[in-house]
Amino acid sequence: MNSFALPTPQLAALAAFTLLLFLSGTGLAQNTELESLRALVKGMEQQLQKALQRIDQLEKDKGATTTRVDQVERSVKSTQSAAGLLNPAIGMAIDATAEQRNKAGGTFNFRSAEIGISASIDPYARGYAFFNGSGDGVEVEEAAMVTTSLPWNLQARGGRFFADFGRLAKFHPHEYAFVNSPLSLERLVGGESKADGAELSYLFSTPFFLRATVGGYNKLGAENERLDDTKSRAWSRFTYLARLNSYFDLTDNQSVEVGTSLAYTPSIRIASDPHGGSRTLSGVDLTYRYQPLGSTLHQGVTVGAELFGNSERVERASGFRRMFAPGGYAYAEAKLSREWAAGFLYDNAPSLASPGKKTHSYSPFLTWNLSEFNRLRMQYSYLDDKVREDKAERGHQFFLQWTTVLGAHAHGFRTR
Amino acid sequence: MQLERRVVLSAILSVSLFWCGIGTAQAQSIRVVTTIPDLADITKQIGKELVDVESLTRGVEFMHAVPVKPSFVPKLNRANILVAMGLDLEISWLPALLEPASNPKIMPGQPGHIDCSTGITVLEVPRSVDRAEGDVHPKGNPHYNLDPQNGRVIARNIADGLARNYPQHKALFEKNLAAYLAELDKALVRWQGMVAPLKGTKFVAYHSDWAYFANRFGLQQAGSIEVKPGIEPTPNHLVGLAQKMQQEKIPLIIYGPQSDRYPKQLAGQSGAAVVRLQSISGGAAETDSYVKFIEHNLRSLLTALKKG
């Protein structure tokens, strides 16, 4: 042991003191480091927050600037062509066929050039019109006002329009899946359900689609010659309509739409029949659709059928008698690709005067959609005709149809 | 007997209170209908428990051929708010449904109609509109949701639209918006890193709806299977396209909800990879949110090009 040696208890005390100092120093250093790290993280968080706020602000500014630019552009455009911008949407459908009927011969048939216009009238109504030019001349097919903001789920329509009877009667012929209007529709309804009058529809507050329509018209049916559209009449000589229409999604890809319609005319005056009497036209329509959502462009099947029944007094050899004439059609169409579709139409059309006599027709058809607005269709029809009213309605028939649409031509919800 | 009566009365009271509770909860929630699932997801993120959101489309549809289903009509009829993409993306089906829906609150221009295209920098606005150029979009390309940076604009528009109709909840919408934008920003940084190897990759599209996507992630569209938008290819067009793809070494064909017939035929002729991407979210578990949908598209691309 040397002279500098400290006594053992003192040495132990000094060592313990030094160790304590060292440890406390380390602890202090660690605490300081932690705190500085915390401060650094906090600072970074604040900076990140500021950066995010800045990005958000820039987005807002960008949005506001773009909106302002949009507004200025719109303003300039509106001053340059205010009248043009207020013009309604306008479009035209042209429909022509080349036909060969073995009992009547062949023809190039210019079926129609239909001009449609549509626009909002004000915040409360929309107006639309379809003018149809054909071999028979030019006529106003539809020109109507529809309300857009009635309360209680109501919608009113007035003017000349296709009344809400059945399904196919509301289609313009160029929209059919096949070439010709079914003869059952022509004879029983009178072609399209064209009518001058007013309608009120109510959308039920159900989870599924359910809509009721009531209407009153001068007469119903484009080819209906029983009544005159231009003359004033008693209440009993108007035609009154009621329709209930519903739709169900069976799955995401399959749906069914059903409807039932009744058109009642209390009194029809026929020149040679002093009693006149009422006319009741009823109908049931059913449409099944398979529309695979992921491939609606190139796949799908539609099956549609309608049954009609017409009851009225008709002239027979034995005199006037009330007759009930039932008839209808059914068709199926399959989309084979985006361009091609094929289908088959069966039609059962009775004679109104002798419902036992019918014209049965069978029509396979093939459609080639060159684009959404340009379509060629081929159809063969065989008509087994026992009615014998028109030789153009019997035997073998061939059609080649060319239909095009120019501009904004849409018939909307009715012809879905 | 008295005990039984009490039990019955209590049960009736409890059931009544329960139904009243449900009624109140239902009455309080804001019924929002959106046209596509992307908008439904973002609306849920911003409205949270205040909104009851439903998308009309499922996410698998081709947006220019959505069926006009009458089952959409009651949904639109009951909606407090309609959120739509605008730029005429829904032109072929939404206007036809709005008229029978009899709900003036959600008609275009009304406060309940939120148009998410406000503030979007629109790409491919045509200089002239003529159907000789195919089925062109007069207002420009409407598929802006494919650029996640535009997701920020969509979210902002939805938050503003909800606040316009329900100003009492504005602070909550803003808070939820900030949280959602932060999530989107984080994902955007990750995506930019993921697709770095794809920068400059040329591709052929079936239909020209990928401009925003290509613009954001640095891809280049070099041709399309359709002759013009909406016009199916002719045999000559396909032969010319296959030759071009071989000459320019174009490695990728992108298609959406169209048939895979032409993409596969072209891939066989050119040796390019084929990938089916989604133009809207939904339709599958891996794309059931906007963020997952963008991620899924990017991962599909990387897998197709074997760079994932």
XYZ file of C-alpha atoms in Angstrom:
724
model
C 0.000 0.000 0.000
C 1.537 3.391 -0.930
C 1.292 6.727 0.870
C -1.444 8.032 -1.503
C -3.631 5.142 -0.775
C -6.924 6.101 0.800
C -8.496 4.084 3.494
C -10.916 1.456 2.132
C -14.211 2.980 3.486
C -13.286 6.364 2.025
C -12.385 4.792 -1.313
C -15.698 2.977 -1.430
C -17.560 6.182 -0.618
C -15.719 8.122 -3.343
C -16.393 5.376 -5.909
C -20.060 5.321 -4.990
C -20.279 9.142 -5.249
C -18.513 9.156 -8.640
C -20.820 6.417 -9.937
C -23.864 8.300 -8.744
C -22.670 11.456 -10.427
C -21.991 9.566 -13.659
C -25.314 7.812 -13.662
C -27.261 10.960 -12.892
C -25.297 12.710 -15.634
C -26.206 9.963 -18.108
C -29.840 10.073 -17.040
C -29.925 13.804 -17.459
C -28.298 13.524 -20.880
C -30.860 10.859 -21.967
C -33.774 12.966 -20.729
C -32.495 15.984 -22.608
C -32.034 13.936 -25.787
C -35.542 12.519 -25.493
C -36.987 15.932 -24.951
C -35.133 17.361 -27.902
C -36.293 14.433 -30.018
C -39.866 14.981 -28.892
C -39.568 18.672 -29.718
C -38.132 17.788 -33.127
C -40.997 15.362 -33.879
C -43.533 17.913 -32.689
C -41.962 20.524 -34.909
C -42.042 18.148 -37.863
C -45.669 17.301 -37.138
C -46.514 20.991 -37.080
C -44.624 21.526 -40.322
C -46.413 18.543 -41.926
C -49.755 19.859 -40.727
C -48.923 23.284 -42.146
C -47.847 21.690 -45.429
C -51.092 19.694 -45.654
C -53.112 22.811 -44.857
C -51.147 24.662 -47.507
C -51.813 21.899 -50.069
C -55.482 21.998 -49.166
C -55.525 25.779 -49.485
C -53.795 25.539 -52.873
C -56.366 22.966 -53.996
C -59.142 25.299 -52.873
C -57.489 28.236 -54.642
C -57.023 26.117 -57.750
C -60.649 25.022 -57.593
C -61.786 28.595 -57.073
C -59.566 29.831 -59.916
C -60.828 27.117 -62.265
C -64.392 27.888 -61.230
C -63.751 31.571 -61.868
C -62.242 30.746 -65.286
C -65.269 28.525 -66.002
C -67.578 31.358 -64.986
C -65.740 33.872 -67.179
C -65.774 31.434 -70.122
C -69.450 30.782 -69.614
C -70.146 34.479 -69.357
C -68.220 35.188 -72.581
C -69.990 32.325 -74.368
C -73.362 33.499 -73.147
C -72.832 37.026 -74.406
C -71.523 35.690 -77.715
C -74.380 33.267 -78.389
C -77.057 33.569 -75.714
C -79.808 32.726 -78.188
C -77.954 29.657 -79.451
C -77.372 28.308 -75.963
C -81.062 28.525 -75.191
C -81.988 26.509 -78.269
C -83.587 23.172 -77.419
C -81.838 19.868 -78.077
C -82.720 18.816 -81.602
C -82.324 15.560 -83.469
C -83.730 13.484 -86.277
C -84.310 9.786 -86.889
C -84.507 8.549 -90.474
C -86.098 5.172 -91.105
C -86.343 3.494 -94.514
C -86.893 -0.065 -95.736
C -86.568 -2.097 -98.886
C -89.453 -4.604 -98.849
C -90.594 -7.603 -100.836
C -94.058 -9.095 -100.120
C -94.937 -12.120 -102.221
C -98.624 -11.136 -102.452
C -98.141 -7.376 -102.913
C -94.730 -6.926 -104.562
C -91.684 -4.891 -103.641
C -91.045 -1.283 -102.759
C -88.587 1.161 -101.297
C -90.545 2.388 -98.318
C -89.589 5.766 -96.879
C -91.136 5.155 -93.464
C -90.296 8.321 -91.598
C -88.037 11.263 -90.934
C -88.815 12.176 -87.372
C -87.556 15.459 -85.950
C -87.504 15.696 -82.168
C -86.875 18.759 -80.032
C -86.757 19.023 -76.267
C -85.880 21.604 -73.606
C -86.771 22.865 -70.161
C -89.510 25.488 -70.285
C -88.874 26.941 -66.832
C -88.144 25.498 -63.364
C -91.580 23.877 -63.407
C -91.896 22.138 -66.758
C -90.173 20.565 -69.765
C -91.477 20.539 -73.319
C -90.850 18.160 -76.197
C -92.165 17.537 -79.678
C -91.758 14.990 -82.479
C -92.684 15.921 -86.047
C -92.949 13.015 -88.411
C -92.655 13.228 -92.160
C -93.562 10.114 -94.158
C -95.196 9.035 -97.421
C -98.510 10.167 -95.880
C -97.341 13.740 -95.270
C -96.066 15.603 -92.221
C -97.772 15.444 -88.853
C -97.217 16.414 -85.245
C -96.775 13.021 -83.578
C -96.159 14.456 -80.133
C -95.974 17.983 -78.708
C -96.388 18.014 -74.961
C -95.556 19.722 -71.682
C -94.443 17.690 -68.658
C -94.223 19.071 -65.135
C -90.918 18.641 -63.305
C -91.606 19.950 -59.808
C -95.123 19.009 -58.709
C -95.366 18.017 -55.036
C -96.537 14.663 -53.639
C -94.729 12.605 -56.308
C -97.132 13.767 -58.983
C -96.333 14.465 -62.608
C -98.706 15.945 -65.171
C -98.497 15.823 -68.961
C -100.643 17.688 -71.449
C -100.895 18.264 -75.187
C -100.480 15.579 -77.855
C -98.415 12.595 -76.745
C -98.255 8.804 -76.680
C -100.615 7.898 -73.833
C -99.355 5.606 -71.079
C -101.105 2.494 -72.443
C -99.130 -0.770 -72.478
C -95.468 -0.865 -73.426
C -94.876 -0.968 -77.189
C -97.664 1.498 -77.994
C -95.449 4.261 -76.518
C -92.507 3.455 -78.814
C -91.890 5.306 -82.048
C -91.554 2.572 -84.739
C -87.847 3.250 -85.385
C -87.173 2.185 -81.760
C -88.653 -1.321 -82.060
C -86.388 -4.347 -81.763
C -87.952 -5.570 -85.060
C -88.992 -3.928 -88.350
C -92.789 -3.639 -88.216
C -95.361 -2.789 -85.628
C -97.117 -6.048 -84.577
C -100.507 -6.396 -86.317
C -102.157 -7.101 -82.928
C -101.059 -3.635 -81.769
C -102.224 -2.061 -85.037
C -105.694 -3.651 -84.994
C -106.494 -3.566 -81.275
C -104.835 -0.327 -80.086
C -104.567 1.497 -83.400
C -100.758 1.591 -83.627
C -98.996 4.045 -81.339
C -101.112 5.245 -78.388
C -101.170 8.777 -79.825
C -103.694 10.951 -77.973
C -104.680 14.592 -77.422
C -105.404 15.068 -73.746
C -103.906 15.150 -70.254
C -102.381 12.629 -67.875
C -101.464 12.554 -64.207
C -98.935 10.053 -62.821
C -98.241 9.188 -59.195
C -95.067 7.497 -57.989
C -95.831 5.397 -54.912
C -93.477 5.756 -51.930
C -92.598 2.071 -52.003
C -89.065 0.622 -51.910
C -89.698 -0.781 -55.390
C -90.902 1.070 -58.494
C -94.691 1.373 -58.612
C -96.446 4.034 -60.631
C -100.086 4.747 -61.398
C -101.334 6.888 -64.279
C -104.771 8.247 -65.036
C -105.623 10.160 -68.186
C -108.390 11.631 -70.310
C -108.147 11.995 -74.118
C -110.204 12.820 -77.197
C -109.370 9.306 -78.405
C -106.516 6.841 -78.149
C -104.553 5.333 -81.044
C -102.846 6.891 -84.069
C -104.942 4.799 -86.500
C -108.153 4.889 -84.452
C -110.862 6.267 -86.747
C -113.832 5.700 -84.412
C -113.825 9.302 -83.138
C -112.782 12.656 -84.534
C -109.931 14.486 -82.797
C -111.060 17.937 -83.883
C -114.701 18.054 -82.701
C -116.001 19.010 -79.256
C -117.873 16.220 -77.457
C -119.822 15.204 -74.404
C -117.938 13.783 -71.375
C -119.153 10.318 -72.329
C -117.279 10.443 -75.613
C -113.793 10.991 -74.191
C -111.480 8.054 -73.546
C -110.346 7.534 -69.941
C -107.236 5.588 -68.979
C -105.855 3.929 -65.875
C -102.499 2.155 -65.709
C -100.420 0.516 -63.004
C -96.776 -0.253 -63.744
C -94.148 -1.952 -61.590
C -90.595 -3.244 -61.856
C -88.488 -5.680 -59.842
C -84.793 -6.514 -59.898
C -84.648 -10.310 -59.585
C -80.853 -10.131 -59.323
C -78.292 -7.475 -60.282
C -78.493 -8.787 -63.839
C -82.134 -9.821 -64.215
C -85.333 -7.840 -63.959
C -89.040 -8.078 -64.618
C -91.358 -5.226 -65.502
C -95.124 -5.662 -65.419
C -97.976 -3.355 -66.301
C -101.714 -3.414 -66.684
C -103.748 -0.827 -68.588
C -107.408 -0.054 -69.164
C -108.786 2.482 -71.644
C -112.538 3.061 -71.429
C -114.716 5.103 -73.755
C -118.290 5.306 -72.351
C -119.957 6.007 -75.665
C -118.844 5.596 -79.255
C -121.287 6.770 -81.919
C -121.085 4.745 -85.096
C -123.019 6.268 -88.008
C -125.115 3.230 -88.859
C -125.572 2.023 -85.263
C -128.047 4.150 -83.290
C -127.066 2.504 -79.975
C -123.321 3.147 -80.100
C -122.134 1.785 -76.826
C -118.930 1.720 -74.879
C -115.489 0.490 -75.852
C -113.108 -1.145 -73.392
C -109.509 -1.787 -74.350
C -107.435 -3.631 -71.779
C -103.848 -4.801 -71.774
C -101.231 -6.620 -69.748
C -97.532 -6.274 -70.513
C -94.561 -8.231 -69.211
C -90.879 -7.634 -69.958
C -88.005 -9.788 -68.738
C -84.465 -8.527 -69.154
C -81.128 -10.204 -68.641
C -78.549 -7.422 -68.595
C -75.190 -8.607 -67.221
C -73.946 -5.358 -65.697
C -70.308 -5.980 -66.556
C -71.030 -6.660 -70.217
C -74.220 -4.809 -71.183
C -72.386 -3.570 -74.253
C -72.157 -6.985 -75.850
C -74.469 -9.361 -73.951
C -78.109 -9.394 -72.943
C -81.537 -10.858 -73.557
C -84.933 -9.148 -73.652
C -88.211 -11.049 -73.688
C -91.348 -8.968 -74.072
C -95.005 -9.875 -74.378
C -98.304 -8.020 -74.375
C -101.877 -9.261 -74.369
C -104.703 -6.984 -75.477
C -108.455 -7.349 -75.302
C -110.920 -5.112 -77.126
C -114.633 -5.094 -76.380
C -117.079 -3.009 -78.422
C -120.139 -3.234 -80.692
C -119.126 -4.087 -84.240
C -121.050 -4.504 -87.465
C -121.522 -8.099 -88.609
C -123.687 -9.710 -91.284
C -126.380 -10.306 -88.652
C -126.275 -6.679 -87.431
C -124.454 -4.897 -84.621
C -123.119 -7.022 -81.807
C -120.672 -6.593 -78.899
C -117.542 -8.654 -79.560
C -114.476 -9.282 -77.431
C -111.301 -9.624 -79.474
C -108.172 -10.893 -77.693
C -104.700 -10.789 -79.232
C -101.082 -10.050 -78.540
C -97.456 -10.561 -79.402
C -94.295 -11.950 -77.823
C -90.684 -11.485 -78.845
C -87.213 -12.353 -77.660
C -83.987 -10.635 -78.640
C -80.450 -11.672 -77.740
C -77.427 -9.396 -78.025
C -74.696 -11.495 -79.636
C -71.981 -8.830 -79.587
C -71.748 -5.058 -79.451
C -72.750 -4.966 -83.107
C -75.036 -7.951 -83.643
C -78.382 -8.941 -82.158
C -80.900 -11.571 -83.252
C -84.460 -12.335 -82.269
C -87.875 -13.720 -83.074
C -91.339 -12.137 -82.998
C -94.634 -14.005 -82.807
C -97.840 -12.060 -83.333
C -101.476 -13.084 -82.939
C -103.821 -10.479 -84.390
C -107.594 -11.070 -84.459
C -110.195 -9.446 -86.641
C -112.216 -7.019 -84.482
C -115.484 -8.014 -86.175
C -114.781 -11.774 -86.203
C -112.298 -12.475 -83.385
C -112.199 -16.157 -84.319
C -110.346 -15.190 -87.510
C -106.728 -14.346 -86.847
C -103.481 -13.472 -88.559
C -100.562 -15.386 -87.075
C -97.136 -14.077 -88.009
C -93.651 -15.441 -87.394
C -90.666 -13.130 -87.868
C -87.003 -13.895 -87.248
C -84.809 -10.767 -87.394
C -81.123 -9.898 -87.325
C -79.765 -6.465 -86.374
C -76.361 -5.005 -87.202
C -75.511 -1.896 -85.160
C -72.745 -0.181 -87.108
C -72.608 2.341 -84.259
C -74.971 3.584 -81.591
C -76.617 5.816 -84.203
C -76.571 3.724 -87.366
C -78.380 0.403 -87.722
C -79.200 -2.139 -90.422
C -81.836 -4.831 -89.855
C -82.961 -7.840 -91.854
C -86.282 -9.547 -91.204
C -88.223 -12.385 -92.754
C -91.916 -12.715 -91.901
C -94.436 -15.398 -92.658
C -98.054 -14.343 -92.132
C -100.709 -17.044 -91.893
C -103.719 -14.810 -92.555
C -107.293 -15.946 -91.990
C -108.690 -12.406 -91.688
C -108.239 -11.596 -95.387
C -108.585 -7.827 -95.069
C -105.355 -6.800 -96.802
C -103.190 -8.843 -99.188
C -100.107 -6.999 -97.867
C -100.733 -8.842 -94.593
C -100.214 -12.408 -95.779
C -97.555 -14.776 -97.102
C -93.776 -14.464 -97.188
C -92.182 -11.060 -96.673
C -88.588 -9.804 -96.635
C -87.376 -6.500 -95.189
C -84.085 -4.653 -95.117
C -84.294 -1.658 -92.796
C -81.820 1.190 -92.405
C -82.285 3.485 -89.403
C -80.053 6.395 -88.397
C -80.150 9.060 -85.719
C -78.741 12.560 -86.134
C -78.129 14.904 -83.227
C -79.713 14.564 -79.810
C -82.647 12.223 -80.368
C -83.877 10.476 -77.215
C -87.267 9.202 -76.137
C -86.152 8.767 -72.511
C -87.633 6.650 -69.741
C -90.675 5.423 -71.684
C -88.735 3.383 -74.218
C -86.173 1.773 -71.921
C -101.990 -11.448 -13.752
C -100.805 -7.960 -12.810
C -97.214 -9.039 -13.287
C -98.028 -10.459 -16.712
C -99.772 -7.217 -17.695
C -96.749 -5.236 -16.564
C -94.443 -7.484 -18.571
C -96.642 -7.117 -21.654
C -96.900 -3.341 -21.197
C -93.138 -3.048 -20.712
C -92.542 -5.128 -23.817
C -94.909 -2.938 -25.881
C -93.275 0.202 -24.505
C -89.780 -1.117 -25.242
C -90.689 -2.075 -28.802
C -92.356 1.325 -29.337
C -89.326 3.153 -27.975
C -87.051 0.997 -30.138
C -89.031 1.814 -33.294
C -89.213 5.487 -32.333
C -85.447 5.385 -31.896
C -84.970 3.835 -35.311
C -87.364 6.349 -36.790
C -85.468 9.245 -35.237
C -82.121 7.834 -36.336
C -83.459 7.375 -39.876
C -84.964 10.826 -39.890
C -81.637 12.332 -38.863
C -79.445 10.635 -41.459
C -78.928 12.448 -44.730
C -79.993 10.219 -47.624
C -77.365 10.501 -50.339
C -77.531 8.781 -53.715
C -74.404 8.763 -55.873
C -74.041 7.713 -59.471
C -70.835 5.680 -58.995
C -69.301 3.836 -56.011
C -66.222 6.143 -55.954
C -68.473 9.040 -54.969
C -70.340 6.883 -52.426
C -67.079 5.919 -50.700
C -65.785 9.496 -50.528
C -69.196 10.768 -49.317
C -69.119 8.155 -46.520
C -65.627 9.291 -45.513
C -66.802 12.893 -45.238
C -70.326 12.448 -43.924
C -69.503 9.472 -41.656
C -72.446 8.605 -39.401
C -74.518 11.570 -40.627
C -75.062 10.108 -44.075
C -76.810 7.068 -45.467
C -75.183 6.589 -48.877
C -76.082 4.379 -51.824
C -74.525 4.181 -55.260
C -76.803 3.528 -58.244
C -74.122 1.629 -60.166
C -72.254 -1.360 -58.745
C -68.859 -0.612 -60.242
C -68.741 -3.194 -63.031
C -70.762 -1.244 -65.587
C -69.527 0.536 -68.697
C -70.468 4.088 -67.804
C -71.814 4.857 -71.275
C -74.170 1.838 -71.216
C -75.720 1.791 -67.754
C -79.217 0.235 -67.938
C -82.058 2.691 -67.208
C -83.526 0.670 -64.336
C -86.860 1.810 -62.873
C -85.597 0.502 -59.497
C -83.332 3.581 -59.429
C -86.392 5.859 -59.502
C -87.617 5.332 -55.871
C -84.026 5.789 -54.634
C -83.741 9.114 -56.439
C -87.216 10.068 -55.250
C -86.243 9.702 -51.571
C -82.740 11.227 -51.830
C -81.831 14.454 -50.005
C -78.642 14.766 -52.031
C -77.517 13.443 -55.425
C -73.763 13.283 -56.058
C -72.834 12.956 -59.735
C -69.632 13.023 -61.789
C -70.997 15.514 -64.327
C -69.225 16.334 -67.626
C -71.994 14.243 -69.251
C -70.602 10.941 -67.888
C -74.143 9.971 -66.852
C -75.904 11.600 -69.847
C -77.178 8.304 -71.314
C -79.139 7.237 -68.233
C -79.421 9.767 -65.388
C -81.620 12.467 -67.061
C -84.107 9.741 -68.120
C -84.427 8.698 -64.455
C -84.575 12.158 -62.880
C -87.817 13.086 -64.642
C -89.976 10.229 -63.285
C -88.242 10.489 -59.868
C -90.304 13.640 -59.093
C -87.678 15.103 -56.741
C -87.028 18.762 -57.614
C -84.378 19.084 -54.842
C -81.825 16.985 -56.725
C -82.367 18.273 -60.256
C -79.261 19.772 -61.945
C -78.582 23.282 -60.695
C -80.421 22.744 -57.410
C -78.494 22.765 -54.075
C -79.157 19.049 -53.575
C -77.349 18.169 -56.819
C -73.582 17.979 -56.210
C -71.590 18.051 -59.455
C -68.104 16.764 -58.616
C -66.545 18.062 -61.839
C -66.456 21.653 -60.550
C -62.809 22.753 -60.472
C -61.466 19.774 -62.459
C -58.900 20.543 -65.141
C -60.695 18.779 -67.980
C -58.631 16.848 -70.531
C -59.436 16.110 -74.199
C -62.011 18.867 -74.684
C -62.852 18.579 -78.413
C -62.252 21.608 -80.615
C -65.292 20.731 -82.667
C -68.094 18.290 -81.935
C -69.063 16.065 -84.832
C -70.262 12.452 -84.703
C -67.982 11.737 -87.654
C -65.373 11.692 -84.892
C -67.318 8.958 -83.090
C -69.162 9.188 -79.808
C -67.218 12.219 -78.565
C -67.782 13.923 -75.231
C -68.631 17.562 -76.013
C -67.463 18.704 -72.558
C -64.223 16.711 -72.587
C -63.116 13.410 -71.074
C -65.390 12.705 -68.087
C -63.289 9.886 -66.486
C -61.395 12.263 -64.190
C -61.799 9.984 -61.163
C -58.957 7.856 -62.580
C -56.471 10.521 -61.415
C -56.281 10.298 -57.594
C -55.205 13.942 -57.455
C -58.718 14.673 -58.765
C -59.983 12.588 -55.843
C -58.998 15.582 -53.717
C -61.216 17.871 -55.836
C -64.094 15.376 -55.683
C -63.791 15.194 -51.888
C -63.698 19.000 -51.602
C -66.799 19.330 -53.821
C -68.686 16.753 -51.765
C -67.736 18.437 -48.467
C -68.793 21.837 -49.852
C -72.042 20.374 -51.221
C -72.934 18.684 -47.939
C -72.114 21.868 -46.000
C -74.239 23.922 -48.434
C -77.254 21.765 -47.617
C -76.476 21.095 -43.941
C -74.469 24.117 -42.676
C -74.958 23.028 -39.057
C -72.551 20.115 -39.702
C -69.946 22.091 -41.677
C -67.197 21.802 -39.024
C -67.555 18.022 -38.912
C -67.492 17.711 -42.713
C -64.327 19.865 -42.829
C -62.638 17.771 -40.136
C -63.493 14.514 -41.918
C -62.368 16.021 -45.226
C -58.959 16.937 -43.779
C -58.508 13.390 -42.451
C -59.510 11.871 -45.803
C -57.231 14.183 -47.789
C -54.325 13.242 -45.515
C -55.001 9.541 -46.233
C -55.221 10.225 -49.955
C -51.947 12.228 -49.915
C -50.144 9.405 -48.164
C -51.437 6.911 -50.720
C -50.501 9.212 -53.607
C -46.862 9.338 -52.478
C -46.840 5.536 -52.216
C -48.413 5.140 -55.700
C -45.939 7.470 -57.350
C -43.163 5.266 -55.977
C -44.892 2.075 -57.085
C -45.306 3.108 -60.719
C -41.895 4.711 -61.143
C -40.730 1.723 -63.308
C -43.698 2.295 -65.653
C -42.860 5.905 -66.544
C -43.080 6.439 -70.297
C -44.666 3.021 -70.994
C -46.746 3.129 -74.176
C -50.120 1.396 -74.292
C -53.076 0.773 -76.577
C -56.534 1.253 -75.014
C -59.807 -0.343 -76.106
C -61.742 2.886 -75.420
C -60.012 6.213 -74.823
C -60.964 6.734 -71.189
C -57.511 6.503 -69.543
C -56.181 10.020 -70.239
C -56.270 11.184 -66.593
C -54.729 7.928 -65.341
C -51.954 8.036 -67.948
C -51.315 11.696 -67.262
C -50.882 11.157 -63.520
C -48.699 8.061 -63.694
C -46.613 8.912 -66.747
C -48.022 6.405 -69.268
C -48.515 7.215 -72.966
C -51.539 6.124 -75.012
C -50.323 5.207 -78.499
C -53.557 3.988 -80.080
C -57.005 2.564 -79.517
C -58.805 -0.613 -80.519
C -61.939 1.336 -81.375
C -61.663 3.089 -84.734
C -63.205 6.179 -83.133
C -64.808 6.447 -79.668
C -67.766 4.044 -79.615
C -67.025 2.561 -83.067
C -65.914 -1.079 -83.092
C -62.700 -1.924 -85.006
C -62.578 -3.097 -88.600
C -60.220 -5.967 -89.571
C -57.963 -3.447 -91.386
C -57.767 -1.239 -88.314
C -56.699 -4.192 -86.163
C -54.022 -5.300 -88.660
C -52.622 -1.750 -88.819
C -52.668 -1.468 -85.033
C -50.837 -4.787 -84.567
C -48.145 -3.645 -87.029
C -47.780 -0.330 -85.226
C -47.486 -2.105 -81.867
C -44.722 -4.353 -83.203
C -42.819 -1.477 -84.835
C -43.052 0.795 -81.792
C -42.636 -2.105 -79.335
C -45.806 -1.145 -77.452
C -45.918 -3.595 -74.526
C -49.422 -3.107 -73.135
C -53.137 -3.268 -74.036
C -55.635 -1.850 -71.532
C -59.350 -2.570 -71.678
C -62.295 -2.117 -69.322
C -65.832 -3.546 -69.315
C -65.659 -4.363 -73.030
C -65.399 -7.856 -74.508
C -61.872 -9.353 -74.261
C -62.127 -10.683 -77.831
C -60.215 -7.897 -79.628
C -57.650 -7.227 -76.844
C -56.679 -10.922 -76.793
C -56.595 -11.120 -80.593
C -54.330 -8.068 -80.736
C -52.118 -9.420 -77.959
C -51.702 -12.649 -79.938
C -50.588 -10.670 -83.009
C -48.350 -8.151 -81.245
C -47.006 -10.026 -78.219
C -48.150 -7.250 -75.856
C -49.498 -7.907 -72.362
C -53.246 -7.458 -71.791
C -54.728 -6.010 -68.618
C -58.327 -5.321 -67.653
C -58.585 -2.226 -65.458
C -61.592 -0.684 -63.787
C -62.732 2.820 -64.639
C -64.780 3.112 -61.440
C -64.466 1.513 -58.015
C -66.623 -1.289 -56.623
C -67.595 -4.598 -58.094
C -65.038 -6.575 -56.046
C -63.665 -6.696 -52.476
C -60.239 -5.439 -53.601
C -61.797 -2.319 -55.170
C -64.518 -1.505 -52.644
C -63.073 1.919 -51.828
C -61.654 4.696 -53.976
C -58.138 4.230 -52.572
C -58.259 0.442 -53.000
C -59.534 0.832 -56.572
C -56.613 3.037 -57.659
C -54.207 0.685 -55.882
C -55.797 -2.351 -57.576
C -55.440 -0.781 -61.031
C -51.764 0.030 -60.405
C -50.995 -3.430 -59.055
C -52.771 -5.036 -62.032
C -50.612 -2.947 -64.374
C -47.396 -3.902 -62.607
C -48.368 -7.574 -62.579
C -49.235 -7.519 -66.280
C -45.882 -5.986 -67.141
C -44.105 -8.256 -64.626
C -42.719 -5.242 -62.810
C -44.632 -5.753 -59.573
